[in-house]
Amino acid sequence: MTHIITDTLKILQEADKEACETSRVSENEPISSKKRLFIESYGCQMNFSDSEIVASVMRDAGFATTSDANDADLIFLNTCAIRDNAEQKVRIRLQHLNAIKRRKPGLLIGVLGCMAERLKTKLLEEEKMVDIVTGPDAYRDLPRLVEEAETGQKAVNVFLSREETYADIAPVRLNSNGITAMISIMRGCDNMCSFCVVPYTRGRERSRDPKSILAEAQDLFEKGYKEVTLLGQNVDSYKWSINQENGEGSQVNFAQLLEMVASIHPDLRVRFSTSHPKDITDEVLYTIKKYENICNYIHLPAQSGNSRVLEIMNRTYTREWYMNRIDRIRDILGEDCGISSDMIAGFCSETEEEHRDSLSLMEYAQFDFGYMFIYSERPGTPAAKKYADDISPEVKQRRLTEIIAVQRRLSLERNQRAIGKVHKVLIEGTSKKSAEHLSGRNDQNKVIVFPREHYKPGTYVDVLVTECTSATLKGHAVSTVTV
Ligand code: SAH
Ligand code: SF4
Ligand code: F3S
């Protein structure tokens, strides 16, 4: 196994040099454009990462990005469709943008991403001021679509691809702190969880060429970035076949990809998201253990703690399976490994007892933090077709409140374990609450705030944690680890 990884690494590193050069040349090009693009992103990290691809495609077509919507010739909203309220947010924003459009007749508005893909041309009928509708796999076509819209026509491309990974496009980092960056390693999802719209909005799962992933990570590191997060809806099913010179193919799986990225430099931290409980392997856990710079933190969404509910959610694991994965994480990576989860309250036909199973699973897993949602029926999904959305809004809300209360207590308890210990922190910037304090994250993805003194963003520092809330750790620096 080790020799396969080493060989693969070598092949990939050769190719990296070329890819890095290409991205550097394009980044040094002067931006002589007069047209301005304002792009706003909603939803998950994948969507934010996609906006960086969009900015790159549009820059090559002569658009510079602006952070002021009033200053723009073109406005893109990169949208999310995961829950109804995500779509409502976009609709309200479109009303606001319409006011700008009335003042500025030539202004074009495009809706991109998952809501565009879900609603397709219906969106043009529902929201008259929208000029362009583009799905997540059609961003290369944006310059043509914009040209079409400039002639006064409505422009739509919602074609979903089985191959598109945008591997060759060097993202333009938007709102970047110059320290942490996201790298998309795959697209789409083949899982078909019954509640979820993602397989319909993002299409079939496909992995990105590891050469281009490594080239992007290497390039980021050379530009001074210190942390990359590898993104996919289900990173554990990452898979790439390499055709080696002798014609024999070898496969790169997620554990191997992690190892390759971690090998770029010990000062480059590696994170990843999202892991699926049915797919996360011991090999991945041992790889995390082996590399100090792969963070001890796993986002492992449970969704429910009850096996019957998990079955109708089509998550393809049981409560016991999930508990076993937690046990393996704690065995291999230790009690302090950070674990977070997503939980859905009030899925179709969920009983009080089944809801309490979610609460008890949270207690068992001792999640460090969690993202918690009320079930929102999405048109066209298997759950919408097969099961009644029969839990009342009041009951859903009450169950969510209980889930949040348990998580808040668990987060506090988990944070209290960090007190009295020294944590290696990558400093990301000034604390939101005080200019005299810096903020960064430790290995377990916990935010740590400490007095600025002479420390600088983009460096690692050892911080002794002395107090905490359920959201934040506080302490003071005890030494600089590396610069
Ligand atoms: N691929 C990831 C999650 C993607 S969506 C995974 O498999 O875990 C992010 C989260 O949104 C999900 O984990 C789920 O908790 C939540 N979610 C998805 N569809 C939802 C729906 N219809 N209603 C409420 N929450 C939903
Ligand atoms: Fe949705 Fe399930 Fe795929 Fe996650 S794994 S994106 S929840 S279908
Ligand atoms: Fe939303 Fe699409 Fe992400 S639906 S959560 S933006 S994949």
Short mmCIF file of C-alpha atoms and ligand atoms in Angstrom, two decimals:
data_model
loop_
_atom_site.label_atom_id
_atom_site.label_comp_id
_atom_site.label_asym_id
_atom_site.label_seq_id
_atom_site.Cartn_x
_atom_site.Cartn_y
_atom_site.Cartn_z
CA MET A 1 0.00 0.00 0.00
CA THR A 2 2.69 2.51 1.00
CA HIS A 3 4.53 2.01 -2.28
CA ILE A 4 1.37 2.64 -4.26
CA ILE A 5 0.90 5.91 -2.45
CA THR A 6 4.53 6.92 -2.97
CA ASP A 7 4.35 6.07 -6.70
CA THR A 8 1.08 7.90 -7.07
CA LEU A 9 2.50 10.89 -5.25
CA LYS A 10 5.47 11.00 -7.61
CA ILE A 11 3.28 10.87 -10.70
CA LEU A 12 1.02 13.53 -9.29
CA GLN A 13 3.88 15.81 -8.27
CA GLU A 14 5.29 15.78 -11.81
CA ALA A 15 1.98 16.91 -13.18
CA ASP A 16 1.54 19.46 -10.38
CA LYS A 17 4.32 21.66 -11.63
CA GLU A 18 2.50 22.23 -14.90
CA ALA A 19 -0.86 22.92 -13.30
CA CYS A 20 0.66 25.39 -10.81
CA GLU A 21 2.28 27.36 -13.61
CA THR A 22 -1.03 27.66 -15.44
CA SER A 23 -2.81 29.02 -12.41
CA ARG A 24 -0.04 31.50 -11.66
CA VAL A 25 -0.02 32.91 -15.19
CA SER A 26 -3.76 33.53 -15.08
CA GLU A 27 -3.55 35.18 -11.65
CA ASN A 28 -0.92 37.64 -12.87
CA GLU A 29 -2.99 38.82 -15.82
CA PRO A 30 -3.95 42.48 -15.59
CA ILE A 31 -7.65 43.02 -15.05
CA SER A 32 -8.50 45.66 -17.64
CA SER A 33 -12.23 45.13 -17.48
CA LYS A 34 -14.75 47.81 -16.77
CA LYS A 35 -17.63 45.44 -16.07
CA ARG A 36 -18.28 44.52 -12.48
CA LEU A 37 -19.71 41.34 -10.99
CA PHE A 38 -21.26 41.12 -7.54
CA ILE A 39 -21.67 37.56 -6.32
CA GLU A 40 -23.45 36.47 -3.16
CA SER A 41 -23.43 32.87 -1.91
CA TYR A 42 -25.91 30.89 0.17
CA GLY A 43 -25.90 27.34 1.54
CA CYS A 44 -23.02 24.97 2.12
CA GLN A 45 -19.27 25.33 1.70
CA MET A 46 -19.52 23.64 -1.71
CA ASN A 47 -21.59 26.57 -2.92
CA PHE A 48 -19.11 29.12 -1.57
CA SER A 49 -16.35 27.17 -3.25
CA ASP A 50 -18.33 27.13 -6.53
CA SER A 51 -18.64 30.93 -6.39
CA GLU A 52 -14.84 31.06 -6.57
CA ILE A 53 -15.00 29.00 -9.79
CA VAL A 54 -17.69 31.34 -11.13
CA ALA A 55 -15.55 34.40 -10.31
CA SER A 56 -12.66 32.80 -12.21
CA VAL A 57 -14.77 32.00 -15.30
CA MET A 58 -16.20 35.52 -15.30
CA ARG A 59 -12.83 37.17 -14.77
CA ASP A 60 -11.57 35.45 -17.90
CA ALA A 61 -14.63 36.89 -19.66
CA GLY A 62 -13.66 40.43 -18.58
CA PHE A 63 -15.54 40.91 -15.30
CA ALA A 64 -13.89 42.11 -12.11
CA THR A 65 -15.61 41.30 -8.80
CA THR A 66 -17.02 44.05 -6.59
CA SER A 67 -18.19 43.84 -2.99
CA ASP A 68 -20.91 46.45 -3.56
CA ALA A 69 -24.13 45.35 -5.28
CA ASN A 70 -24.92 48.99 -6.16
CA ASP A 71 -21.71 49.18 -8.14
CA ALA A 72 -22.36 46.03 -10.22
CA ASP A 73 -23.30 45.50 -13.89
CA LEU A 74 -24.06 41.86 -13.16
CA ILE A 75 -25.35 40.26 -9.96
CA PHE A 76 -25.22 36.54 -9.29
CA LEU A 77 -26.94 34.86 -6.36
CA ASN A 78 -25.48 31.39 -5.85
CA THR A 79 -28.41 29.73 -4.15
CA CYS A 80 -29.30 26.82 -1.87
CA ALA A 81 -32.43 24.65 -1.99
CA ILE A 82 -31.85 22.40 1.01
CA ARG A 83 -34.79 23.70 3.07
CA ASP A 84 -37.72 25.91 2.18
CA ASN A 85 -36.39 28.78 4.29
CA ALA A 86 -33.12 28.75 2.27
CA GLU A 87 -35.18 29.48 -0.85
CA GLN A 88 -37.31 32.11 0.91
CA LYS A 89 -34.16 34.00 1.85
CA VAL A 90 -33.17 34.20 -1.83
CA ARG A 91 -36.63 35.37 -2.88
CA ILE A 92 -36.52 38.21 -0.33
CA ARG A 93 -33.06 39.16 -1.55
CA LEU A 94 -34.30 39.22 -5.14
CA GLN A 95 -37.01 41.73 -4.13
CA HIS A 96 -34.29 44.00 -2.74
CA LEU A 97 -32.15 43.64 -5.84
CA ASN A 98 -35.10 44.52 -8.01
CA ALA A 99 -35.03 47.99 -6.48
CA ILE A 100 -31.44 48.42 -7.71
CA LYS A 101 -32.42 47.07 -11.11
CA ARG A 102 -35.17 49.66 -11.47
CA ARG A 103 -32.61 52.40 -10.92
CA LYS A 104 -30.10 50.80 -13.28
CA PRO A 105 -31.86 49.36 -16.36
CA GLY A 106 -28.85 47.56 -17.89
CA LEU A 107 -28.20 45.55 -14.73
CA LEU A 108 -28.45 41.77 -15.19
CA ILE A 109 -29.43 39.37 -12.42
CA GLY A 110 -28.52 35.69 -12.49
CA VAL A 111 -29.66 32.94 -10.15
CA LEU A 112 -27.08 30.16 -9.91
CA GLY A 113 -26.72 26.97 -7.89
CA CYS A 114 -29.15 24.54 -6.34
CA MET A 115 -32.34 26.61 -6.38
CA ALA A 116 -31.72 27.43 -10.05
CA GLU A 117 -31.29 23.74 -10.77
CA ARG A 118 -34.38 22.74 -8.81
CA LEU A 119 -36.75 25.29 -10.33
CA LYS A 120 -35.19 25.65 -13.80
CA THR A 121 -37.30 27.86 -16.13
CA LYS A 122 -40.05 28.03 -13.49
CA LEU A 123 -37.81 30.49 -11.68
CA LEU A 124 -38.07 32.90 -14.65
CA GLU A 125 -41.84 32.71 -14.48
CA GLU A 126 -41.93 33.19 -10.71
CA GLU A 127 -39.27 35.90 -10.44
CA LYS A 128 -39.66 38.18 -13.45
CA MET A 129 -36.54 40.27 -12.79
CA VAL A 130 -34.22 37.26 -13.15
CA ASP A 131 -32.33 37.26 -16.47
CA ILE A 132 -30.06 34.22 -16.14
CA VAL A 133 -30.63 30.77 -14.57
CA THR A 134 -27.60 28.48 -14.31
CA GLY A 135 -27.22 25.11 -12.59
CA PRO A 136 -24.07 23.98 -10.71
CA ASP A 137 -22.59 22.08 -13.68
CA ALA A 138 -23.02 24.85 -16.28
CA TYR A 139 -20.71 27.58 -14.99
CA ARG A 140 -18.34 27.37 -17.95
CA ASP A 141 -21.28 28.52 -20.07
CA LEU A 142 -21.86 31.70 -18.01
CA PRO A 143 -20.06 34.14 -20.37
CA ARG A 144 -22.27 32.98 -23.26
CA LEU A 145 -25.39 33.12 -21.10
CA VAL A 146 -24.51 36.67 -20.02
CA GLU A 147 -24.03 37.71 -23.66
CA GLU A 148 -27.39 36.21 -24.51
CA ALA A 149 -29.03 38.07 -21.63
CA GLU A 150 -27.36 41.31 -22.78
CA THR A 151 -29.40 41.06 -26.00
CA GLY A 152 -32.56 41.09 -23.91
CA GLN A 153 -33.28 37.34 -23.93
CA LYS A 154 -33.67 35.17 -20.87
CA ALA A 155 -30.73 32.75 -20.66
CA VAL A 156 -30.91 29.28 -19.07
CA ASN A 157 -28.51 26.34 -18.72
CA VAL A 158 -29.38 23.73 -16.10
CA PHE A 159 -27.67 20.77 -17.76
CA LEU A 160 -26.25 18.36 -15.17
CA SER A 161 -23.03 16.63 -16.13
CA ARG A 162 -21.56 13.25 -15.21
CA GLU A 163 -17.99 14.50 -15.70
CA GLU A 164 -17.72 18.19 -14.84
CA THR A 165 -15.39 18.87 -11.87
CA TYR A 166 -13.93 22.25 -12.97
CA ALA A 167 -10.56 20.64 -12.26
CA ASP A 168 -8.65 22.97 -14.59
CA ILE A 169 -10.17 26.21 -13.30
CA ALA A 170 -8.07 28.12 -10.76
CA PRO A 171 -10.59 29.58 -8.29
CA VAL A 172 -10.52 33.31 -7.51
CA ARG A 173 -10.50 33.35 -3.70
CA LEU A 174 -13.42 35.49 -2.55
CA ASN A 175 -13.56 37.16 0.90
CA SER A 176 -10.33 35.34 1.62
CA ASN A 177 -8.35 35.75 4.83
CA GLY A 178 -5.32 34.45 2.89
CA ILE A 179 -4.90 31.71 5.50
CA THR A 180 -7.68 29.12 5.06
CA ALA A 181 -9.19 27.91 1.78
CA MET A 182 -11.63 25.31 0.49
CA ILE A 183 -10.81 22.79 -2.20
CA SER A 184 -13.61 20.93 -3.89
CA ILE A 185 -12.56 17.28 -4.39
CA MET A 186 -15.78 15.88 -5.81
CA ARG A 187 -19.24 16.93 -6.92
CA GLY A 188 -22.77 15.56 -6.73
CA CYS A 189 -24.13 12.78 -4.56
CA ASP A 190 -25.34 9.24 -5.27
CA ASN A 191 -26.79 8.55 -1.85
CA MET A 192 -30.46 9.40 -2.18
CA CYS A 193 -31.25 10.13 1.46
CA SER A 194 -35.04 10.38 1.20
CA PHE A 195 -35.31 13.93 2.63
CA CYS A 196 -32.56 15.46 0.52
CA VAL A 197 -32.71 17.56 -2.63
CA VAL A 198 -28.94 17.52 -3.32
CA PRO A 199 -28.89 14.50 -5.70
CA TYR A 200 -31.42 16.39 -7.85
CA THR A 201 -29.69 19.76 -7.73
CA ARG A 202 -26.10 18.57 -8.06
CA GLY A 203 -26.45 15.36 -10.00
CA ARG A 204 -24.35 12.22 -9.94
CA GLU A 205 -21.29 11.84 -7.80
CA ARG A 206 -17.93 12.30 -9.52
CA SER A 207 -14.42 12.72 -8.14
CA ARG A 208 -11.88 15.27 -9.24
CA ASP A 209 -8.45 14.39 -10.60
CA PRO A 210 -6.04 14.20 -7.61
CA LYS A 211 -3.31 15.92 -9.67
CA SER A 212 -5.37 19.07 -9.85
CA ILE A 213 -6.32 18.83 -6.15
CA LEU A 214 -2.66 18.53 -5.15
CA ALA A 215 -1.66 21.33 -7.51
CA GLU A 216 -4.28 23.60 -5.98
CA ALA A 217 -3.22 22.77 -2.41
CA GLN A 218 0.47 23.24 -3.25
CA ASP A 219 -0.25 26.56 -4.94
CA LEU A 220 -2.23 27.76 -1.92
CA PHE A 221 0.60 26.79 0.41
CA GLU A 222 3.12 28.65 -1.75
CA LYS A 223 0.89 31.72 -1.56
CA GLY A 224 1.00 31.59 2.24
CA TYR A 225 -2.21 29.70 3.03
CA LYS A 226 -1.92 27.43 6.08
CA GLU A 227 -5.12 25.38 5.96
CA VAL A 228 -7.16 23.64 3.27
CA THR A 229 -10.56 22.00 3.69
CA LEU A 230 -11.29 19.21 1.22
CA LEU A 231 -14.96 19.38 0.27
CA GLY A 232 -17.51 16.86 -0.95
CA GLN A 233 -21.02 15.72 0.01
CA ASN A 234 -19.55 12.34 0.92
CA VAL A 235 -15.76 12.55 0.93
CA ASP A 236 -15.32 8.91 1.95
CA SER A 237 -16.53 7.74 -1.43
CA TYR A 238 -13.83 9.75 -3.23
CA LYS A 239 -12.34 7.49 -5.89
CA TRP A 240 -9.99 8.11 -8.82
CA SER A 241 -8.38 5.63 -11.21
CA ILE A 242 -4.93 6.48 -12.43
CA ASN A 243 -3.71 4.96 -15.66
CA GLN A 244 -0.06 4.45 -15.04
CA GLU A 245 2.53 4.30 -17.84
CA ASN A 246 2.56 0.51 -17.98
CA GLY A 247 -1.17 0.62 -18.59
CA GLU A 248 -2.15 -0.74 -15.19
CA GLY A 249 -4.66 1.36 -13.36
CA SER A 250 -4.40 2.03 -9.66
CA GLN A 251 -7.02 3.69 -7.52
CA VAL A 252 -6.73 6.65 -5.19
CA ASN A 253 -9.23 6.51 -2.35
CA PHE A 254 -10.01 9.23 0.19
CA ALA A 255 -7.48 8.03 2.78
CA GLN A 256 -4.74 8.13 0.13
CA LEU A 257 -5.81 11.54 -1.11
CA LEU A 258 -5.70 12.86 2.47
CA GLU A 259 -2.21 11.45 2.87
CA MET A 260 -1.03 13.08 -0.35
CA VAL A 261 -2.38 16.51 0.61
CA ALA A 262 -0.98 16.20 4.14
CA SER A 263 2.45 15.34 2.67
CA ILE A 264 2.69 18.71 0.90
CA HIS A 265 4.03 20.34 4.07
CA PRO A 266 3.67 19.74 7.82
CA ASP A 267 2.64 23.42 8.22
CA LEU A 268 -0.34 22.99 5.91
CA ARG A 269 -3.32 21.91 7.98
CA VAL A 270 -5.82 19.64 6.30
CA ARG A 271 -9.52 19.45 7.12
CA PHE A 272 -12.33 17.73 5.26
CA SER A 273 -16.12 17.61 5.14
CA THR A 274 -18.54 15.78 4.97
CA SER A 275 -17.99 12.21 6.16
CA HIS A 276 -20.81 9.69 5.81
CA PRO A 277 -21.28 7.22 8.68
CA LYS A 278 -21.82 4.32 6.26
CA ASP A 279 -18.58 5.02 4.37
CA ILE A 280 -15.97 6.37 6.79
CA THR A 281 -13.24 3.74 7.05
CA ASP A 282 -10.69 2.81 9.69
CA GLU A 283 -8.08 3.54 7.01
CA VAL A 284 -9.18 7.19 7.03
CA LEU A 285 -9.02 7.26 10.84
CA TYR A 286 -5.50 5.78 10.87
CA THR A 287 -4.41 8.32 8.24
CA ILE A 288 -5.69 11.14 10.46
CA LYS A 289 -3.75 9.63 13.35
CA LYS A 290 -0.56 9.30 11.32
CA TYR A 291 -0.35 12.96 10.24
CA GLU A 292 -0.15 15.70 12.82
CA ASN A 293 -1.38 18.23 10.25
CA ILE A 294 -4.61 16.33 9.45
CA CYS A 295 -7.02 17.79 11.97
CA ASN A 296 -8.57 15.59 14.64
CA TYR A 297 -12.06 16.61 13.72
CA ILE A 298 -14.81 14.75 11.90
CA HIS A 299 -18.18 16.07 10.79
CA LEU A 300 -20.28 12.91 10.84
CA PRO A 301 -23.97 13.77 10.38
CA ALA A 302 -26.24 11.30 12.19
CA GLN A 303 -29.59 12.91 11.15
CA SER A 304 -31.47 10.71 13.67
CA GLY A 305 -30.68 8.37 16.53
CA ASN A 306 -33.42 5.88 15.76
CA SER A 307 -32.96 2.93 13.39
CA ARG A 308 -36.51 2.96 11.99
CA VAL A 309 -36.28 6.68 11.19
CA LEU A 310 -32.80 6.19 9.71
CA GLU A 311 -34.23 3.47 7.50
CA ILE A 312 -37.02 5.61 6.08
CA MET A 313 -34.48 8.40 5.68
CA ASN A 314 -32.55 5.87 3.55
CA ARG A 315 -29.34 6.64 5.44
CA THR A 316 -28.39 2.92 5.11
CA TYR A 317 -27.01 2.58 8.66
CA THR A 318 -28.56 1.88 12.04
CA ARG A 319 -28.19 3.52 15.44
CA GLU A 320 -25.82 0.70 16.45
CA TRP A 321 -23.69 1.16 13.33
CA TYR A 322 -23.38 4.87 14.05
CA MET A 323 -22.40 4.16 17.68
CA ASN A 324 -19.80 1.71 16.47
CA ARG A 325 -18.28 4.38 14.20
CA ILE A 326 -18.11 6.74 17.19
CA ASP A 327 -16.40 3.98 19.21
CA ARG A 328 -13.82 3.45 16.45
CA ILE A 329 -13.12 7.19 16.25
CA ARG A 330 -12.59 7.34 20.02
CA ASP A 331 -10.46 4.12 19.99
CA ILE A 332 -8.20 5.24 17.18
CA LEU A 333 -8.08 9.02 17.63
CA GLY A 334 -8.78 9.34 21.33
CA GLU A 335 -11.49 10.89 23.50
CA ASP A 336 -10.51 14.43 22.46
CA CYS A 337 -11.14 13.98 18.73
CA GLY A 338 -13.65 16.64 17.68
CA ILE A 339 -16.91 15.24 16.33
CA SER A 340 -19.88 17.22 15.04
CA SER A 341 -23.20 16.18 13.56
CA ASP A 342 -26.32 17.28 11.71
CA MET A 343 -29.70 16.39 13.24
CA ILE A 344 -33.18 16.65 11.74
CA ALA A 345 -36.14 17.21 14.08
CA GLY A 346 -39.61 15.95 13.20
CA PHE A 347 -38.99 13.79 10.15
CA CYS A 348 -42.13 12.08 8.76
CA SER A 349 -43.86 9.81 11.34
CA GLU A 350 -41.14 10.30 14.01
CA THR A 351 -42.60 9.42 17.44
CA GLU A 352 -41.66 11.00 20.78
CA GLU A 353 -39.70 7.90 21.69
CA GLU A 354 -37.82 7.98 18.39
CA HIS A 355 -37.04 11.66 18.95
CA ARG A 356 -35.65 10.76 22.40
CA ASP A 357 -33.38 8.26 20.63
CA SER A 358 -31.84 11.22 18.80
CA LEU A 359 -31.21 12.95 22.13
CA SER A 360 -29.65 9.83 23.64
CA LEU A 361 -27.44 9.26 20.59
CA MET A 362 -26.15 12.79 21.00
CA GLU A 363 -25.31 12.02 24.64
CA TYR A 364 -23.57 8.82 23.58
CA ALA A 365 -21.52 10.49 20.87
CA GLN A 366 -20.69 13.61 22.95
CA PHE A 367 -20.77 15.87 19.92
CA ASP A 368 -18.59 18.95 20.20
CA PHE A 369 -21.10 20.91 18.17
CA GLY A 370 -23.92 20.35 15.75
CA TYR A 371 -26.09 21.77 13.01
CA MET A 372 -29.73 21.17 13.86
CA PHE A 373 -32.74 21.55 11.58
CA ILE A 374 -36.50 21.18 11.42
CA TYR A 375 -37.51 18.77 8.69
CA SER A 376 -38.56 20.69 5.59
CA GLU A 377 -40.27 18.71 2.86
CA ARG A 378 -38.62 19.21 -0.52
CA PRO A 379 -40.76 18.67 -3.61
CA GLY A 380 -39.74 15.70 -5.74
CA THR A 381 -37.66 13.93 -3.08
CA PRO A 382 -38.47 10.29 -2.16
CA ALA A 383 -39.75 11.41 1.26
CA ALA A 384 -42.11 13.93 -0.33
CA LYS A 385 -43.44 11.21 -2.62
CA LYS A 386 -43.70 8.39 -0.08
CA TYR A 387 -44.28 9.80 3.40
CA ALA A 388 -46.66 12.33 4.89
CA ASP A 389 -45.02 15.39 6.45
CA ASP A 390 -47.20 14.72 9.48
CA ILE A 391 -45.41 16.22 12.47
CA SER A 392 -46.97 19.57 13.35
CA PRO A 393 -44.81 22.71 13.18
CA GLU A 394 -45.19 23.16 16.97
CA VAL A 395 -43.97 19.64 17.73
CA LYS A 396 -41.09 19.97 15.26
CA GLN A 397 -40.08 23.25 16.90
CA ARG A 398 -40.26 21.80 20.41
CA ARG A 399 -38.16 18.78 19.41
CA LEU A 400 -35.61 21.07 17.77
CA THR A 401 -35.46 23.18 20.94
CA GLU A 402 -34.75 20.03 22.95
CA ILE A 403 -32.04 18.94 20.53
CA ILE A 404 -30.44 22.39 20.71
CA ALA A 405 -30.55 22.38 24.53
CA VAL A 406 -28.78 19.01 24.70
CA GLN A 407 -26.18 20.12 22.18
CA ARG A 408 -25.51 23.37 24.02
CA ARG A 409 -24.84 21.45 27.24
CA LEU A 410 -22.65 18.89 25.45
CA SER A 411 -20.69 21.68 23.72
CA LEU A 412 -20.06 23.34 27.08
CA GLU A 413 -18.98 20.05 28.69
CA ARG A 414 -16.69 19.24 25.77
CA ASN A 415 -15.20 22.74 25.85
CA GLN A 416 -14.61 22.48 29.61
CA ARG A 417 -12.37 19.45 28.91
CA ALA A 418 -10.09 21.80 26.99
CA ILE A 419 -9.43 24.04 30.02
CA GLY A 420 -5.96 23.78 31.52
CA LYS A 421 -4.50 22.33 28.32
CA VAL A 422 -2.23 23.89 25.69
CA HIS A 423 -3.67 23.95 22.14
CA LYS A 424 -1.92 24.59 18.85
CA VAL A 425 -3.91 27.37 17.19
CA LEU A 426 -3.75 28.61 13.62
CA ILE A 427 -4.44 32.33 13.97
CA GLU A 428 -7.08 33.41 11.45
CA GLY A 429 -7.61 37.07 12.37
CA THR A 430 -8.85 39.61 14.86
CA SER A 431 -11.58 38.45 17.24
CA LYS A 432 -15.05 39.66 16.21
CA LYS A 433 -15.67 41.03 19.68
CA SER A 434 -12.39 42.78 20.47
CA ALA A 435 -9.60 44.37 18.43
CA GLU A 436 -7.18 43.51 21.25
CA HIS A 437 -7.79 39.79 20.77
CA LEU A 438 -6.93 37.32 18.03
CA SER A 439 -9.00 34.32 17.04
CA GLY A 440 -8.14 30.99 15.48
CA ARG A 441 -9.01 27.30 15.67
CA ASN A 442 -7.37 24.31 17.26
CA ASP A 443 -7.04 20.82 15.85
CA GLN A 444 -10.61 19.91 16.91
CA ASN A 445 -12.09 22.89 15.04
CA LYS A 446 -12.80 24.82 18.24
CA VAL A 447 -12.56 28.59 18.13
CA ILE A 448 -9.98 29.98 20.58
CA VAL A 449 -9.68 33.68 21.45
CA PHE A 450 -6.61 35.15 23.18
CA PRO A 451 -4.84 38.51 23.69
CA ARG A 452 -3.13 39.77 20.55
CA GLU A 453 0.28 40.73 22.07
CA HIS A 454 2.76 40.49 19.19
CA TYR A 455 1.15 37.49 17.45
CA LYS A 456 0.17 37.58 13.78
CA PRO A 457 -2.62 36.00 11.69
CA GLY A 458 -1.37 33.13 9.53
CA THR A 459 1.01 31.77 12.19
CA TYR A 460 0.65 28.92 14.65
CA VAL A 461 0.73 29.62 18.35
CA ASP A 462 0.41 27.53 21.53
CA VAL A 463 -2.48 28.78 23.64
CA LEU A 464 -3.22 27.76 27.21
CA VAL A 465 -7.00 27.62 27.57
CA THR A 466 -8.26 29.05 30.86
CA GLU A 467 -12.02 29.54 30.38
CA CYS A 468 -14.84 28.77 27.94
CA THR A 469 -18.44 29.19 26.87
CA SER A 470 -20.38 26.58 24.88
CA ALA A 471 -19.15 28.31 21.69
CA THR A 472 -15.65 29.60 22.40
CA LEU A 473 -12.46 28.80 24.27
CA LYS A 474 -10.43 31.61 25.83
CA GLY A 475 -6.83 31.68 26.99
CA HIS A 476 -3.42 33.22 26.44
CA ALA A 477 -0.48 32.45 24.20
CA VAL A 478 2.39 30.55 25.76
CA SER A 479 4.71 30.36 22.73
CA THR A 480 4.87 30.62 18.97
CA VAL A 481 5.02 27.19 17.34
CA THR A 482 5.95 28.11 13.76
CA VAL A 483 5.82 31.17 11.57
N1 SAH B 1 -23.90 15.49 2.47
C1 SAH B 1 -24.08 15.83 3.80
C2 SAH B 1 -25.08 16.90 4.08
C3 SAH B 1 -25.63 17.80 3.06
S1 SAH B 1 -26.99 18.80 3.44
C4 SAH B 1 -24.49 14.59 4.55
O1 SAH B 1 -24.80 13.58 4.01
O2 SAH B 1 -24.54 14.66 5.74
C5 SAH B 1 -26.66 19.41 5.05
C6 SAH B 1 -27.65 19.01 6.07
O3 SAH B 1 -28.92 19.57 5.81
C7 SAH B 1 -27.94 17.53 6.15
O4 SAH B 1 -26.97 16.84 6.84
C8 SAH B 1 -29.28 17.49 6.84
O5 SAH B 1 -29.14 17.43 8.23
C9 SAH B 1 -29.90 18.80 6.45
N2 SAH B 1 -31.02 18.60 5.52
C10 SAH B 1 -30.98 18.08 4.29
N3 SAH B 1 -32.22 18.03 3.76
C11 SAH B 1 -33.06 18.51 4.70
C12 SAH B 1 -34.47 18.70 4.76
N4 SAH B 1 -35.25 18.36 3.74
N5 SAH B 1 -34.99 19.24 5.88
C13 SAH B 1 -34.19 19.57 6.92
N6 SAH B 1 -32.87 19.42 6.92
C14 SAH B 1 -32.30 18.89 5.82
FE1 SF4 B 2 -28.06 14.63 0.78
FE2 SF4 B 2 -27.62 12.26 1.80
FE3 SF4 B 2 -26.19 13.08 -0.27
FE4 SF4 B 2 -25.83 14.17 2.10
S1 SF4 B 2 -25.42 12.05 1.56
S2 SF4 B 2 -26.02 15.24 0.17
S3 SF4 B 2 -27.85 14.18 2.96
S4 SF4 B 2 -28.37 12.66 -0.29
FE1 F3S B 3 -27.72 23.88 -0.40
FE2 F3S B 3 -26.97 22.90 -2.66
FE3 F3S B 3 -25.30 22.95 -0.65
S1 F3S B 3 -28.93 22.62 -1.74
S2 F3S B 3 -26.62 22.75 1.10
S3 F3S B 3 -26.14 24.69 -1.68
S4 F3S B 3 -25.43 21.38 -2.20
#
